[in-house]
Structures are given as structure tokens and as C-alpha cells.
Tab-separated table of C-alpha atoms and ligand atoms in Angstrom:
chain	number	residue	atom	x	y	z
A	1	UNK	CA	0.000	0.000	0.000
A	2	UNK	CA	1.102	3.181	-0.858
A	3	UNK	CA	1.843	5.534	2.107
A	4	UNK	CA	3.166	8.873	0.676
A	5	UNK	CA	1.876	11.577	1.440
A	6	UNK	CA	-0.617	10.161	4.300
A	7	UNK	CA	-0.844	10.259	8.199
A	8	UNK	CA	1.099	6.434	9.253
A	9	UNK	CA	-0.330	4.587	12.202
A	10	UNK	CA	2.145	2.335	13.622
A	11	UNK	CA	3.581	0.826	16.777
A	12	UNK	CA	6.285	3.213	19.169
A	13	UNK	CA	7.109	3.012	22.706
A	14	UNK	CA	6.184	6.033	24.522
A	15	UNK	CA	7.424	7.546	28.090
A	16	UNK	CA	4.653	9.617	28.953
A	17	UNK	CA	6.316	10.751	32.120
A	18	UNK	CA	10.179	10.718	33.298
A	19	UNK	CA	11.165	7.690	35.813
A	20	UNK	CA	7.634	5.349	34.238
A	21	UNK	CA	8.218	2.530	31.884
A	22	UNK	CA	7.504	2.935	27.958
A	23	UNK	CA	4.624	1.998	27.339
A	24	UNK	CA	3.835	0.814	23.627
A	25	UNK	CA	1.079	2.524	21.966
A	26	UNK	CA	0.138	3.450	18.304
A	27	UNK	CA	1.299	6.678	17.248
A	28	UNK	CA	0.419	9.064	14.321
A	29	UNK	CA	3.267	9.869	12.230
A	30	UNK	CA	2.845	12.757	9.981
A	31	UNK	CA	4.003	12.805	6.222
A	32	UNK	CA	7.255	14.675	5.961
A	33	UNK	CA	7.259	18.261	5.464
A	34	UNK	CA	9.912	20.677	3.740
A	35	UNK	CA	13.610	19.317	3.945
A	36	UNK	CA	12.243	16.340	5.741
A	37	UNK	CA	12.309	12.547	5.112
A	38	UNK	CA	9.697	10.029	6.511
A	39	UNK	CA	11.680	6.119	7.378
A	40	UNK	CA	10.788	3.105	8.116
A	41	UNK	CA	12.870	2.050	11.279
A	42	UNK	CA	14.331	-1.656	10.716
A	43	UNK	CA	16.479	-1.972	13.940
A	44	UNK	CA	17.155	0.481	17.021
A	45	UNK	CA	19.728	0.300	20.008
A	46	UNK	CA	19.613	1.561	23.696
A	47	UNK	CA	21.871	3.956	24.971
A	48	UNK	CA	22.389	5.252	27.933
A	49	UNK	CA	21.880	8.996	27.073
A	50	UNK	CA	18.265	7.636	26.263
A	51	UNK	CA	18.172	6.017	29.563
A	52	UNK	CA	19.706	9.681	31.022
A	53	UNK	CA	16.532	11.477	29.510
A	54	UNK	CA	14.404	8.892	31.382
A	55	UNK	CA	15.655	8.791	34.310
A	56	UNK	CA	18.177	11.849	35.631
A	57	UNK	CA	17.486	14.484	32.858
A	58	UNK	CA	14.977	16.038	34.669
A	59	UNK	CA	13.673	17.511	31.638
A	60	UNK	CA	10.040	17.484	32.750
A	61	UNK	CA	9.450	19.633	29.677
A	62	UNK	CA	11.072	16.828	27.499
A	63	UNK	CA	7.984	14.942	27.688
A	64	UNK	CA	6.204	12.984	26.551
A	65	UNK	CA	8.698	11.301	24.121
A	66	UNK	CA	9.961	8.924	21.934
A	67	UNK	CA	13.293	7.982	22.905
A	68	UNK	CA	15.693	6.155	21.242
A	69	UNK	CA	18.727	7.958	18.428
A	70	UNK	CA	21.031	4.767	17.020
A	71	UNK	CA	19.023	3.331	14.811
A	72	UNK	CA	18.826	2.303	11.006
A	73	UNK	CA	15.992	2.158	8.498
A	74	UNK	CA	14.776	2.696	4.773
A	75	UNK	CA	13.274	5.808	3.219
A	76	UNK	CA	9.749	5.567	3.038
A	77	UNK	CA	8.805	8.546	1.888
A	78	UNK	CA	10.705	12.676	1.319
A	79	UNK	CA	8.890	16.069	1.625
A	80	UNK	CA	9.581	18.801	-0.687
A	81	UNK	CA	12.931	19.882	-1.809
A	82	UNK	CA	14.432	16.428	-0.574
A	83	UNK	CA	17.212	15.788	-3.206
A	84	UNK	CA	19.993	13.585	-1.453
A	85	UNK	CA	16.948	10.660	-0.538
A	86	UNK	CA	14.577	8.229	-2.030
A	87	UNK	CA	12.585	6.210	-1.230
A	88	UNK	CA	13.954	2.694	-0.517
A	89	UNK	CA	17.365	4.094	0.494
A	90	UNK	CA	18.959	2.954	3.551
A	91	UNK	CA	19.912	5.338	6.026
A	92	UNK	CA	20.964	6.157	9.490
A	93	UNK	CA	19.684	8.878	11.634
A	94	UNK	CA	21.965	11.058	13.158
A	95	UNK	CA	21.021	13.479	16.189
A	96	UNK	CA	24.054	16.014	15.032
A	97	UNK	CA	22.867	17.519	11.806
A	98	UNK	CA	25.051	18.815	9.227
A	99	UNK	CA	23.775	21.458	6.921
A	100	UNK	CA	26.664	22.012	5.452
A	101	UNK	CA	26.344	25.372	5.122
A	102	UNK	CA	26.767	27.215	8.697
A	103	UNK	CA	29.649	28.817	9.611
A	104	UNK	CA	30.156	25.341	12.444
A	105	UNK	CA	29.976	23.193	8.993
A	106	UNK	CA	32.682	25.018	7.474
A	107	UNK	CA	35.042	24.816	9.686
A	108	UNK	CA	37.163	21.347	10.506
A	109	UNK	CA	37.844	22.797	13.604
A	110	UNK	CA	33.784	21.555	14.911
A	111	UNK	CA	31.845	18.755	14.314
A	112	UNK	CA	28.388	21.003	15.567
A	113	UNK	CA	25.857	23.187	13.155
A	114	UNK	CA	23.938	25.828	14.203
A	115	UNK	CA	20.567	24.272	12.637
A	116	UNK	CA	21.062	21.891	15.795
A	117	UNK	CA	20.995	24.618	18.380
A	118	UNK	CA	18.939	27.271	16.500
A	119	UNK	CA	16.143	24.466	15.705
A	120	UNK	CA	15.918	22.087	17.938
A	121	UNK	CA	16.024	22.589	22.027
A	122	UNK	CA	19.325	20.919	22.299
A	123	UNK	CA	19.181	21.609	26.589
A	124	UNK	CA	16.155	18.510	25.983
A	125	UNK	CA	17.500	17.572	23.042
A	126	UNK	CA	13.522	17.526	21.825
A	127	UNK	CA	12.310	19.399	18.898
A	128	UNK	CA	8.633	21.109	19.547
A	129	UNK	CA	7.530	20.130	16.416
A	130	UNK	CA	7.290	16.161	16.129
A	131	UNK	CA	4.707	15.250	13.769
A	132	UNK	CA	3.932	12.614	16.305
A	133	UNK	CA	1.114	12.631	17.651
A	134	UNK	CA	-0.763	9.870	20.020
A	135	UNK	CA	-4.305	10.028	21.643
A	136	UNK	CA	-4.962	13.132	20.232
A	137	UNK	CA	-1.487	14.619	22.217
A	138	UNK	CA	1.520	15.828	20.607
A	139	UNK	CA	4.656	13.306	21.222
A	140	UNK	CA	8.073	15.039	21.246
A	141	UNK	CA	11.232	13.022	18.906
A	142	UNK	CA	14.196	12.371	21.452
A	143	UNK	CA	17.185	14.122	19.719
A	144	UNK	CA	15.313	15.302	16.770
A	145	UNK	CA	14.786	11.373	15.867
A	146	UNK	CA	13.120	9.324	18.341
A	147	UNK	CA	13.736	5.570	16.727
A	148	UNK	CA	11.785	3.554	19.591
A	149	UNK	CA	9.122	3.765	16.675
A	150	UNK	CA	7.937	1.338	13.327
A	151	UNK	CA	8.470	5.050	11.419
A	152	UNK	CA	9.764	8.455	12.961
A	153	UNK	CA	10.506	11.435	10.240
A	154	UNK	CA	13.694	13.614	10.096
A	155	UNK	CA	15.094	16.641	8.614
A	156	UNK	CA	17.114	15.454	5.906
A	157	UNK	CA	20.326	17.242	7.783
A	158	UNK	CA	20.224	14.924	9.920
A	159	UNK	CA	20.702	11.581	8.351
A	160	UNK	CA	23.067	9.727	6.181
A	161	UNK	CA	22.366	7.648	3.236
A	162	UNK	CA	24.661	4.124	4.007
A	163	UNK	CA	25.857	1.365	1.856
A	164	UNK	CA	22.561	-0.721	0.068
A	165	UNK	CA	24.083	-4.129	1.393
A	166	UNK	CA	24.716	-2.801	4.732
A	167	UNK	CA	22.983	-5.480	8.047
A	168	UNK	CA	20.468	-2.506	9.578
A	169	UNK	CA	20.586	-4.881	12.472
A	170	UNK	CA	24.338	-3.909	13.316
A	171	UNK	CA	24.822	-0.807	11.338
A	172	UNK	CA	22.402	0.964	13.715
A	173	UNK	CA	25.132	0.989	16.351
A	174	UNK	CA	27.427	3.623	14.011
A	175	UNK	CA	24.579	5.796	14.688
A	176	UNK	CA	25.809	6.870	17.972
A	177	UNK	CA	28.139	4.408	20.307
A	178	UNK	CA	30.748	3.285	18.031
A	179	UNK	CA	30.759	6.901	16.470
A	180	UNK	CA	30.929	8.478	19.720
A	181	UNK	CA	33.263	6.081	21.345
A	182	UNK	CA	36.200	5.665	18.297
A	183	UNK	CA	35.856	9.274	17.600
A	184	UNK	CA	37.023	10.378	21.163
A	185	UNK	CA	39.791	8.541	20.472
A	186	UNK	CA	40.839	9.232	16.970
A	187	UNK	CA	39.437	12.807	16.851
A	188	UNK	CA	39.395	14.266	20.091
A	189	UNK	CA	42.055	12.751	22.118
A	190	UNK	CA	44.253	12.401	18.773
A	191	UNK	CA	45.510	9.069	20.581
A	192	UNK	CA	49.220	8.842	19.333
A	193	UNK	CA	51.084	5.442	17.918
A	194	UNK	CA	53.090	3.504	20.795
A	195	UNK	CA	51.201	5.459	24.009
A	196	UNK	CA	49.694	4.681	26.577
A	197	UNK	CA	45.552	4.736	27.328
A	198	UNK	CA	42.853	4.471	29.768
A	199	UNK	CA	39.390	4.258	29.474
A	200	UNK	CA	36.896	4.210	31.872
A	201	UNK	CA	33.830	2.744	31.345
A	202	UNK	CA	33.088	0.059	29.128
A	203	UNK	CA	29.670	0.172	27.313
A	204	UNK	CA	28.995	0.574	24.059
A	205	UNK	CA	30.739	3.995	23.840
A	206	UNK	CA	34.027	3.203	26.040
A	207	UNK	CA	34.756	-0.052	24.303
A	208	UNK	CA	34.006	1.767	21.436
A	209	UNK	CA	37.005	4.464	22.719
A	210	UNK	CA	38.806	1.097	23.639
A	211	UNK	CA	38.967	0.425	19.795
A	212	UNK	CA	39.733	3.711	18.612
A	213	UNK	CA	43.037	3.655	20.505
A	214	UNK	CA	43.881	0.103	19.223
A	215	UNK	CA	43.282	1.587	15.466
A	216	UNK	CA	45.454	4.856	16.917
A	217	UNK	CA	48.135	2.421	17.649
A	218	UNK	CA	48.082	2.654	21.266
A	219	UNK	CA	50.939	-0.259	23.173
A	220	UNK	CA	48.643	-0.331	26.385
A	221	UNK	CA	45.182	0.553	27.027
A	222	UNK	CA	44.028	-0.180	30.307
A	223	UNK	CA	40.098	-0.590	30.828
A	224	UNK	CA	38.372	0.635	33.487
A	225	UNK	CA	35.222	-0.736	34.793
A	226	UNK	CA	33.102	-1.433	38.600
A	227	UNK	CA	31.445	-4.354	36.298
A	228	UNK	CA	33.933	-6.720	35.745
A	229	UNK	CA	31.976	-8.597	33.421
A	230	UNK	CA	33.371	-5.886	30.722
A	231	UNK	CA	36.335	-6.821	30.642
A	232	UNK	CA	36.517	-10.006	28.455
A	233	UNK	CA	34.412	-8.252	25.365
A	234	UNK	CA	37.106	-4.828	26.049
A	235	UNK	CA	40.115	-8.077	25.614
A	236	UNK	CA	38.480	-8.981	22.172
A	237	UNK	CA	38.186	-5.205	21.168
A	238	UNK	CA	41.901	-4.435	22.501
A	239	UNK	CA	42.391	-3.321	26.142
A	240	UNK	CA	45.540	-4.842	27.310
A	241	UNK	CA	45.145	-4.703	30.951
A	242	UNK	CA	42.078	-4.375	33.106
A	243	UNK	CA	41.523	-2.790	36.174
A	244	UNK	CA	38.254	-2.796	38.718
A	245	UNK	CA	37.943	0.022	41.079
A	246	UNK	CA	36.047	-1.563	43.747
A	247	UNK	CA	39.242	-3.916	44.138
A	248	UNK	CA	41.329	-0.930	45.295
A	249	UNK	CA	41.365	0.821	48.329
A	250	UNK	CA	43.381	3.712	47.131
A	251	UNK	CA	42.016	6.174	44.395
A	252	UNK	CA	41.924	4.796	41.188
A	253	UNK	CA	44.186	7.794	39.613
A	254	UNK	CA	46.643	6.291	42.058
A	255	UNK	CA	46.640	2.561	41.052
A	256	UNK	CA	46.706	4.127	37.426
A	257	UNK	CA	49.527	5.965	38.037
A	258	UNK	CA	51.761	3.642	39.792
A	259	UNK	CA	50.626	1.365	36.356
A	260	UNK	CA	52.216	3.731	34.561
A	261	UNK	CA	55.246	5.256	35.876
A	262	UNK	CA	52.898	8.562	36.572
A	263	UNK	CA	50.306	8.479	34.523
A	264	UNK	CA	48.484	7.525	31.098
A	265	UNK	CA	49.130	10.066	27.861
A	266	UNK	CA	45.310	9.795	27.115
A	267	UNK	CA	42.372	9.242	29.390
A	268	UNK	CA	39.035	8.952	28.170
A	269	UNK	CA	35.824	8.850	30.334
A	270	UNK	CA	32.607	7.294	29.250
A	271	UNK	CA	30.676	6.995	32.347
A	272	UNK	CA	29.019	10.108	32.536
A	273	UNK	CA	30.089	10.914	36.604
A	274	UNK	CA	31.817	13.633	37.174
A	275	UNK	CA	33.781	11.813	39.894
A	276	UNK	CA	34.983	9.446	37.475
A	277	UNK	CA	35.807	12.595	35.028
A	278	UNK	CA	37.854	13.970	37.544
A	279	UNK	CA	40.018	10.620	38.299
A	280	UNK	CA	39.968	10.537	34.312
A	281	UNK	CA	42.054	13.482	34.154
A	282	UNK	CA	44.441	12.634	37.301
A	283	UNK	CA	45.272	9.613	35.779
A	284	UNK	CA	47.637	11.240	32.845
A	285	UNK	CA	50.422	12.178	33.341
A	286	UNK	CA	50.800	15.651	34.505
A	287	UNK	CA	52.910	17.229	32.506
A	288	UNK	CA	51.262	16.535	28.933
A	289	UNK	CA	48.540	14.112	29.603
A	290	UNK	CA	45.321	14.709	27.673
A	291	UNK	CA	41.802	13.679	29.032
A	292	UNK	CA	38.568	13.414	27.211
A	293	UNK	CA	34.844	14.177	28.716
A	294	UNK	CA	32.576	11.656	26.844
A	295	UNK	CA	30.028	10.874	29.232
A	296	UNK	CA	27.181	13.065	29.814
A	297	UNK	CA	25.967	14.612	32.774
A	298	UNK	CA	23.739	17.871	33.032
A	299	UNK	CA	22.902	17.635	36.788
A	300	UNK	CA	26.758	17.286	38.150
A	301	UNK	CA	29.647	20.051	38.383
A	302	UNK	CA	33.332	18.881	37.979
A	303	UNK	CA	36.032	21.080	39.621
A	304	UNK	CA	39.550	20.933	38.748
A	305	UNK	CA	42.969	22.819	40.903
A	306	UNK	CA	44.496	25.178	38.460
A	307	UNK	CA	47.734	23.501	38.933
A	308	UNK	CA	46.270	20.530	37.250
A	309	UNK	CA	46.343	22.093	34.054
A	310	UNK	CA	48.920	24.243	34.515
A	311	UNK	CA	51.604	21.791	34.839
A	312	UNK	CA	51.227	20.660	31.191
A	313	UNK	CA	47.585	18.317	30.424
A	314	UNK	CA	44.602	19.100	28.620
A	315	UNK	CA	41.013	18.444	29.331
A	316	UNK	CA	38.443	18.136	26.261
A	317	UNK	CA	35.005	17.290	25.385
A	318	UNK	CA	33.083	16.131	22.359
A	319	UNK	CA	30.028	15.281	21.351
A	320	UNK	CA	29.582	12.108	18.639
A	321	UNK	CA	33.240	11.701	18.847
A	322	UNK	CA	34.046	14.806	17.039
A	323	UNK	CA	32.956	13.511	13.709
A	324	UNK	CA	31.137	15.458	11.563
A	325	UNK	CA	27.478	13.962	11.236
A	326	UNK	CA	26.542	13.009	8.378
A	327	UNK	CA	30.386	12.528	7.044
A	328	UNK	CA	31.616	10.297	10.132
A	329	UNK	CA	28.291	8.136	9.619
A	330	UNK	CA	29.327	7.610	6.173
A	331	UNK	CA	32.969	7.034	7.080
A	332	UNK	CA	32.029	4.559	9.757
A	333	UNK	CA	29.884	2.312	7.497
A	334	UNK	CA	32.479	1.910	4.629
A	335	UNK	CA	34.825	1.222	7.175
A	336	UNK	CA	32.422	-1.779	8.915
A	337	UNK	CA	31.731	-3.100	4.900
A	338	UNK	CA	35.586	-3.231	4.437
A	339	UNK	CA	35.451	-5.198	7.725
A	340	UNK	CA	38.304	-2.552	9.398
A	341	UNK	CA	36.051	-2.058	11.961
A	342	UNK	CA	34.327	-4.548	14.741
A	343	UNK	CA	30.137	-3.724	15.069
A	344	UNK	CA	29.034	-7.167	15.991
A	345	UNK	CA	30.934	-7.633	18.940
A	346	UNK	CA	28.777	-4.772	20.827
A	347	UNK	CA	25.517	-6.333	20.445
A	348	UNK	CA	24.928	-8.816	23.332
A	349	UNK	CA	20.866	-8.847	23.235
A	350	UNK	CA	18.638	-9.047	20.136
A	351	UNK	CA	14.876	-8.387	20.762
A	352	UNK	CA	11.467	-6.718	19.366
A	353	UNK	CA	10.525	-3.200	19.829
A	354	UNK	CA	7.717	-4.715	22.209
A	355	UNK	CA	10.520	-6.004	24.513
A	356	UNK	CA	12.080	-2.255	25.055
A	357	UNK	CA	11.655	-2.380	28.957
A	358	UNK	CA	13.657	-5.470	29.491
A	359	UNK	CA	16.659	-3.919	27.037
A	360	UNK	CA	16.036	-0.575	29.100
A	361	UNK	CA	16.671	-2.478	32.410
A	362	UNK	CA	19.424	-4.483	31.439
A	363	UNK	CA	21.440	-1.307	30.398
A	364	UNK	CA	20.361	0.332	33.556
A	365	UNK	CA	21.880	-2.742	35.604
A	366	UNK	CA	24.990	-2.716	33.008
A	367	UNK	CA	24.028	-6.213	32.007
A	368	UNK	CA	24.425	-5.665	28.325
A	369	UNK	CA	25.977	-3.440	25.828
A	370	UNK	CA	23.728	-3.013	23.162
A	371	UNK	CA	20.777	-4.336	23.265
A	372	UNK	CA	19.067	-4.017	19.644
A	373	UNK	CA	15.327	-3.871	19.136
A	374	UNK	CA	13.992	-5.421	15.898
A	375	UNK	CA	11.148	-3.061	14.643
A	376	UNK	CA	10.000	-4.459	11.234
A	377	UNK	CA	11.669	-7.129	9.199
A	378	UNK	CA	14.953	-5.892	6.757
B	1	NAD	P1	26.708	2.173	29.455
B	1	NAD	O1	25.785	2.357	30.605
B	1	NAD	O2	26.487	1.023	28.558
B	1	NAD	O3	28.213	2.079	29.968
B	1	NAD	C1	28.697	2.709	31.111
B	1	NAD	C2	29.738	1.779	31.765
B	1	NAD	O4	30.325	2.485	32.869
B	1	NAD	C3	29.154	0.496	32.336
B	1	NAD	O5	29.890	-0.618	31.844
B	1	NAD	C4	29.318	0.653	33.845
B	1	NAD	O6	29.549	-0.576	34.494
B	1	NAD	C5	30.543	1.566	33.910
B	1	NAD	N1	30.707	2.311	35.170
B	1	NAD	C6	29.756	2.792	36.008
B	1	NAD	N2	30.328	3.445	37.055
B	1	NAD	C7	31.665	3.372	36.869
B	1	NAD	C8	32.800	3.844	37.598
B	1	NAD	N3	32.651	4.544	38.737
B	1	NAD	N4	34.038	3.592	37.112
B	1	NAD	C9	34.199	2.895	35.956
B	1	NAD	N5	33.168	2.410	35.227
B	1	NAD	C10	31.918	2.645	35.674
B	1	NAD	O7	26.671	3.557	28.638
B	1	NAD	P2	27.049	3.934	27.125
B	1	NAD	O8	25.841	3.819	26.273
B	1	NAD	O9	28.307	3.235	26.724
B	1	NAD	O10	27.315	5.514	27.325
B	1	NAD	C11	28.391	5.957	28.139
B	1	NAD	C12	28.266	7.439	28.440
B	1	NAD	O11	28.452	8.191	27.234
B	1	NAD	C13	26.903	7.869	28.980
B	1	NAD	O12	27.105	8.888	29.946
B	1	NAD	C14	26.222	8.450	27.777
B	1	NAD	O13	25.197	9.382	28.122
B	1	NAD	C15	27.389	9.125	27.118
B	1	NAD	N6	27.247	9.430	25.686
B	1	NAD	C16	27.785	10.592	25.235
B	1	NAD	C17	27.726	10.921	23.908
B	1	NAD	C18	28.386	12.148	23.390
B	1	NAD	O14	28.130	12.529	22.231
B	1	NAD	N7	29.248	12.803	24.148
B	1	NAD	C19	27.078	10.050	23.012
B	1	NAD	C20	26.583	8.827	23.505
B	1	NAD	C21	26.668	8.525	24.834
B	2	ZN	ZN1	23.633	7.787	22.198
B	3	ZN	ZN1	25.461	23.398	9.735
């Protein structure tokens, strides 16, 4: 049946409220307006800056939402003045839009565009207008995309036409984690041949970071996790040694820097605490150690002693690994299809949209890393 141009009904998990379960209901998706493309979700992921929204945003103005952001699908349908799509493409959504054309997309120095901040409420990361719409109330798109859904629509800025005979079942994971998590490495922390690394945290994003500074050509990355169960997946990605805070009684920028004769040349933190942030940075070495802010926290402050900094390291931040959107998508993709890059290995739970809740509370025990959610059949 032909859809184009008409109002879908289909299946999408709503949170109608922040700390309550999604609850799956059927939602009315609009037909894509200007610059906007309508797609059929094939295969979502959990991450935990969906969980974040949920639970510790405190966005009550976020709501209620769609969640979900790392996902893949097929065009369905394109609103006017839609050139780069068609429908039947295969895409990935990307919550980072790239114009192309704003002064952020011109310059290599950024990997943001103002149409992200000037159009969408970035502080909730939820656009006003959704074209969702369920018992007669508007739904809000998490990040501009909200893929917990059989069809969301996008602006076309923010998505990237992939590969035709790329697996949407594994793909969906360059949406955001892998992205996120090799980029920090590569991009942000510039990780340097024959150094040495730490990462702390290993979901989907720090094992992810774990990989980046294997590709970098880091000798040593150390992996740092409370849930030891991380650390045989961070061995098969490339972390060479393995430490557990909770098995320490001194401060874990301590036991790092003993490690290391005084310190690690690169930290990077994907936990989203800014207690872990903070032993992040002491752990490199002080005099040119550089440590990167992946994990994200809204509520939290972290405080730093001049002296810190001014003895020689750097502390950065990034968001999507300081790829470009669209571009590092791309990039990512070809690189998985050449088989240079490992996707597989980061999906430890494969369910149906209907089975969201159990994915959402396995991530929010840290009993999986991805968990991907199956929304209509390839
Ligand atoms: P995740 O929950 O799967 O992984 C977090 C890991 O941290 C878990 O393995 C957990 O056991 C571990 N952990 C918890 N407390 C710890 C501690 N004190 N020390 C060491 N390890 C600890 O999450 P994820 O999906 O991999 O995301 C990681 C972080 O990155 C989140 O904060 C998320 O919001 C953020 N994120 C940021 C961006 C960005 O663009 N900057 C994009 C995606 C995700
Ligand atoms: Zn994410
Ligand atoms: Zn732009």
C-alpha cells in the first residue's frame, strides 16, 4: 500500500512521564514536510543517554517522548525539496545535523551546526515540532529522531544515506556508540602510535574508545570498569590490561599511576560521573597528559585545581566523537563493509521493539551493551 503523502499509524514506545516505563502505543506519524524525510525504522539500540533522559534528565518539559537515536531504516517517503533521498534508500539517523552550510559546517575545527541549536532545544534535546502525535497529544522526537518507533521522520540534515548491502541490524550501532566512542579517540584525544591509554567505562561507547586507541596504535590501554563482566568483550576489542575500582582501596588515579610510571598520555571517560571525570584526568600524566569528557551529565559540576592544568595536560570534550554527522556516519559504514572495523561484537541482546523495557533495564543494571530492538523485518 502506498503511504506517501498520508498520516502512518504504527507501533512506538512512549514515556509519557520521566522515571515510568515505555509503554507501547500506536502513534500518528505525519508525512514529511519541507527538507524532511519520513523512514521506516528496521532496527534500534539503547543507549544510555536515552536512559539519562528517562531517568536523571529532569527535563520534565522533554515529555512525553519517543526515545531512542542509534538506529537504522529505509526511506519511506521525502517532503519537498528532498534531493539527497529516495525512497527505498537505507539510512541512518543522526542526532548532530550537518547542513553544510553554517559557519560550524565550514570549519574542521567543529563537528556542531547551528541548525542543531537554532532548531531544535538541544538543553532537551527535543524538537517542539514532532509530527507525532498519540491520543490526540503531541509526542516530542528524542534528539530530533526518536527511533523507539515502526516510522519516525527527520530533517534530511540529519541523516546519512549508508551502503545498500549494509545489516540494519548492526549498522544501527554507528549511529551513535561506536561513532561516539572511536571518535574520542581518533578525533578528540588524537591518541598517538606507541602510548599509553585508559578508558573508563566500558559500554557501548568506552569499548568503542577502547577500539579507537587500538586503530590509533596505542601499546597499552588499560580498561576501566566497577562491572567486571566488561572486561573479556574490552580483551576482544583491545584493552591490554584491566583494572576494577572496587578492588582498590586507594584512588583509582593512584593505582593508574603507579601502572604507569605517573600516569596515562590519554584518558578517556565514558561513564558520565563527574567523579569518574575527575580521576579521568588525574590519571595522565601531569605534565602533557590529555583527558577526554565523553560521558554526559547535566545535573553534576566537575572542579579541577588550576595547577592541574597548569603543569602541562589538557582536558576536552566532544560530542559524537568529534565527527562530523553526516560525514563520520558515512565514514564509519564503509569502514564496517571493508570489515576494518568490529560492530558485531557490541551487540549482546537481540529483541522486538515490544521487549524495550527489558533492554532498558538491562542497560540500567549494566548487564548488556547493546541491546538491539527489531522493529519491522529488513
Ligand atoms: P553504558 O551504561 O552502557 O556504559 C557505562 C559503563 O560504565 C558500564 O559498563 C558501567 O559498568 C561503567 N561504570 C559505572 N560506574 C563506573 C565507575 N565509577 N568507574 C568505571 N566504570 C563505571 O553507557 P554507554 O551507552 O556506553 O554511554 C556511556 C556514556 O556516554 C553515557 O554517559 C552516555 O550518556 C554518554 N554518551 C555521550 C555521547 C556524546 O556525544 N558525548 C554520546 C553517547 C553517549
Ligand atoms: Zn547515544
Ligand atoms: Zn550546519
Amino acid at each position: 500500500m502506498d503511504t506517501t503523502g498520508k498520516v502512518i499509524k504504527c507501533k512506538a514506545a512512549v514515556a509519557w512521564e520521566p522515571n515510568t516505563p515505555l509503554v507501547i502505543e500506536e502513534i500518528e506519524v505525519a508525512p514529511p514536510q519541507v527538507h524532511e524525510v519520513r523512514i521506516k525504522i528496521v532496527a534500534t539500540a539503547v543507549c544510555h543517554t536515552d536512559l539519562y533522559h528517562l531517568y536523571e534528565g529532569m527535563h520534565k518539559d522533554g515529555f512525553p517522548v519517543v526515545l531512542g537515536h542509534e538506529a537504522a531504516g529505509i526511506v519511506e517517503s521525502v517532503g519537498a525539496e528532498v534531493t539527497e533521498f529516495r525512497p527505498g534508500d537505507k539510512v541512518i539517523p543522526v542526532f548532530l545535523s550537518q547542513c553544510r552550510e553554517c559557519r560550524f559546517c565550514k570549519s574542521p575545527k567543529t563537528n556542531q551546526c547551528v541548525k542543531a541549536w537554532s532548531e531544535m532545544r538541544m538543553e532537551v534535546m527535543c524538537p517542539v515540532d514532532s509530527g507525532f502525535s498519540c491520543k490526540g497529544k503531541k509526542i516530542l522526537k528524542f534528539g530530533g529522531l526518536g527511533t523507539f518507533t515502526e516510522y519516525t521522520v527527520v530533517r534530511q540534515i540529519n541523516l546519512a544515506k549508508i551502503h545498500p548491502d549494509a545489516p540494519l541490524d548492526k549498522v544501527c550501532l554507528i549511529g551513535c556508540g561506536i561513532c561516539t566512542g572511536y571518535g574520542s579517540a581518533v578525533n578528540t584525544a588524537k591518541v598517538e602510535e606507541g602510548s599509553t591509554c585508559a578508558v573508563f567505562g566500558l559500554g557501548a561507547v568506552g569499548l568503542a574508545a577502547v577500539m579507537g586507541c587500538k586503530a590509533a596504535g596505542a601499546k597499552r590501554i588499560i580498561a576501566v570498569d566497577t562491572n567486571p563482566e566488561k572486561f573479556e568483550k574490552a580483551k576482544i576489542i583491545g584493552a591490554t590490561d584491566f583494572v576494577n575500582p572496587t578492588d582498590h582501596s586507594k584512588p583509582i588515579h593512584e593505582v593508574l599511576q603507579e601502572m604507569t610510571d605517573g600516569g596515562v598520555d590519554f584518558s578517556i571517560e565514558c561513564v558520565g560521573s563527574a567523579s569518574v571525570m575527575q580521576s579521568a584526568l588525574h590519571s595522565t600524566i601531569k605534565a602533557w597528559g590529555v583527558s577526554v569528557i565523553v560521558g554526559y551529565t547535566l545535573v553534576q559540576n566537575i572542579t579541577v585545581q588550576p595547577v592541574d592544568l597548569i603543569s602541562g595536560r589538557t582536558w576536552r570534550g566532544a560530542l559524537f566523537g568529534g565527527f562530523k554527522g553526516k560525514d563520520g556516519v558515512m565514514e564509519m559504514v564503509k569502514c564496517y563493509m571493508e570489515k576494518k572495523m568490529m560492530v558485531d561484537e557490541f551487540i549482546t541482546h537481540n529483541m522486538d521493539l515490544d521487549n524495550v523495557m527489558e533492554a532498558v533495564e538491562l542497560m540500567k543494571k549494566s548487564k548488556c551493551v547493546r541491546a538491539v530492538l527489531k522493529t519491522s523485518p529488513q
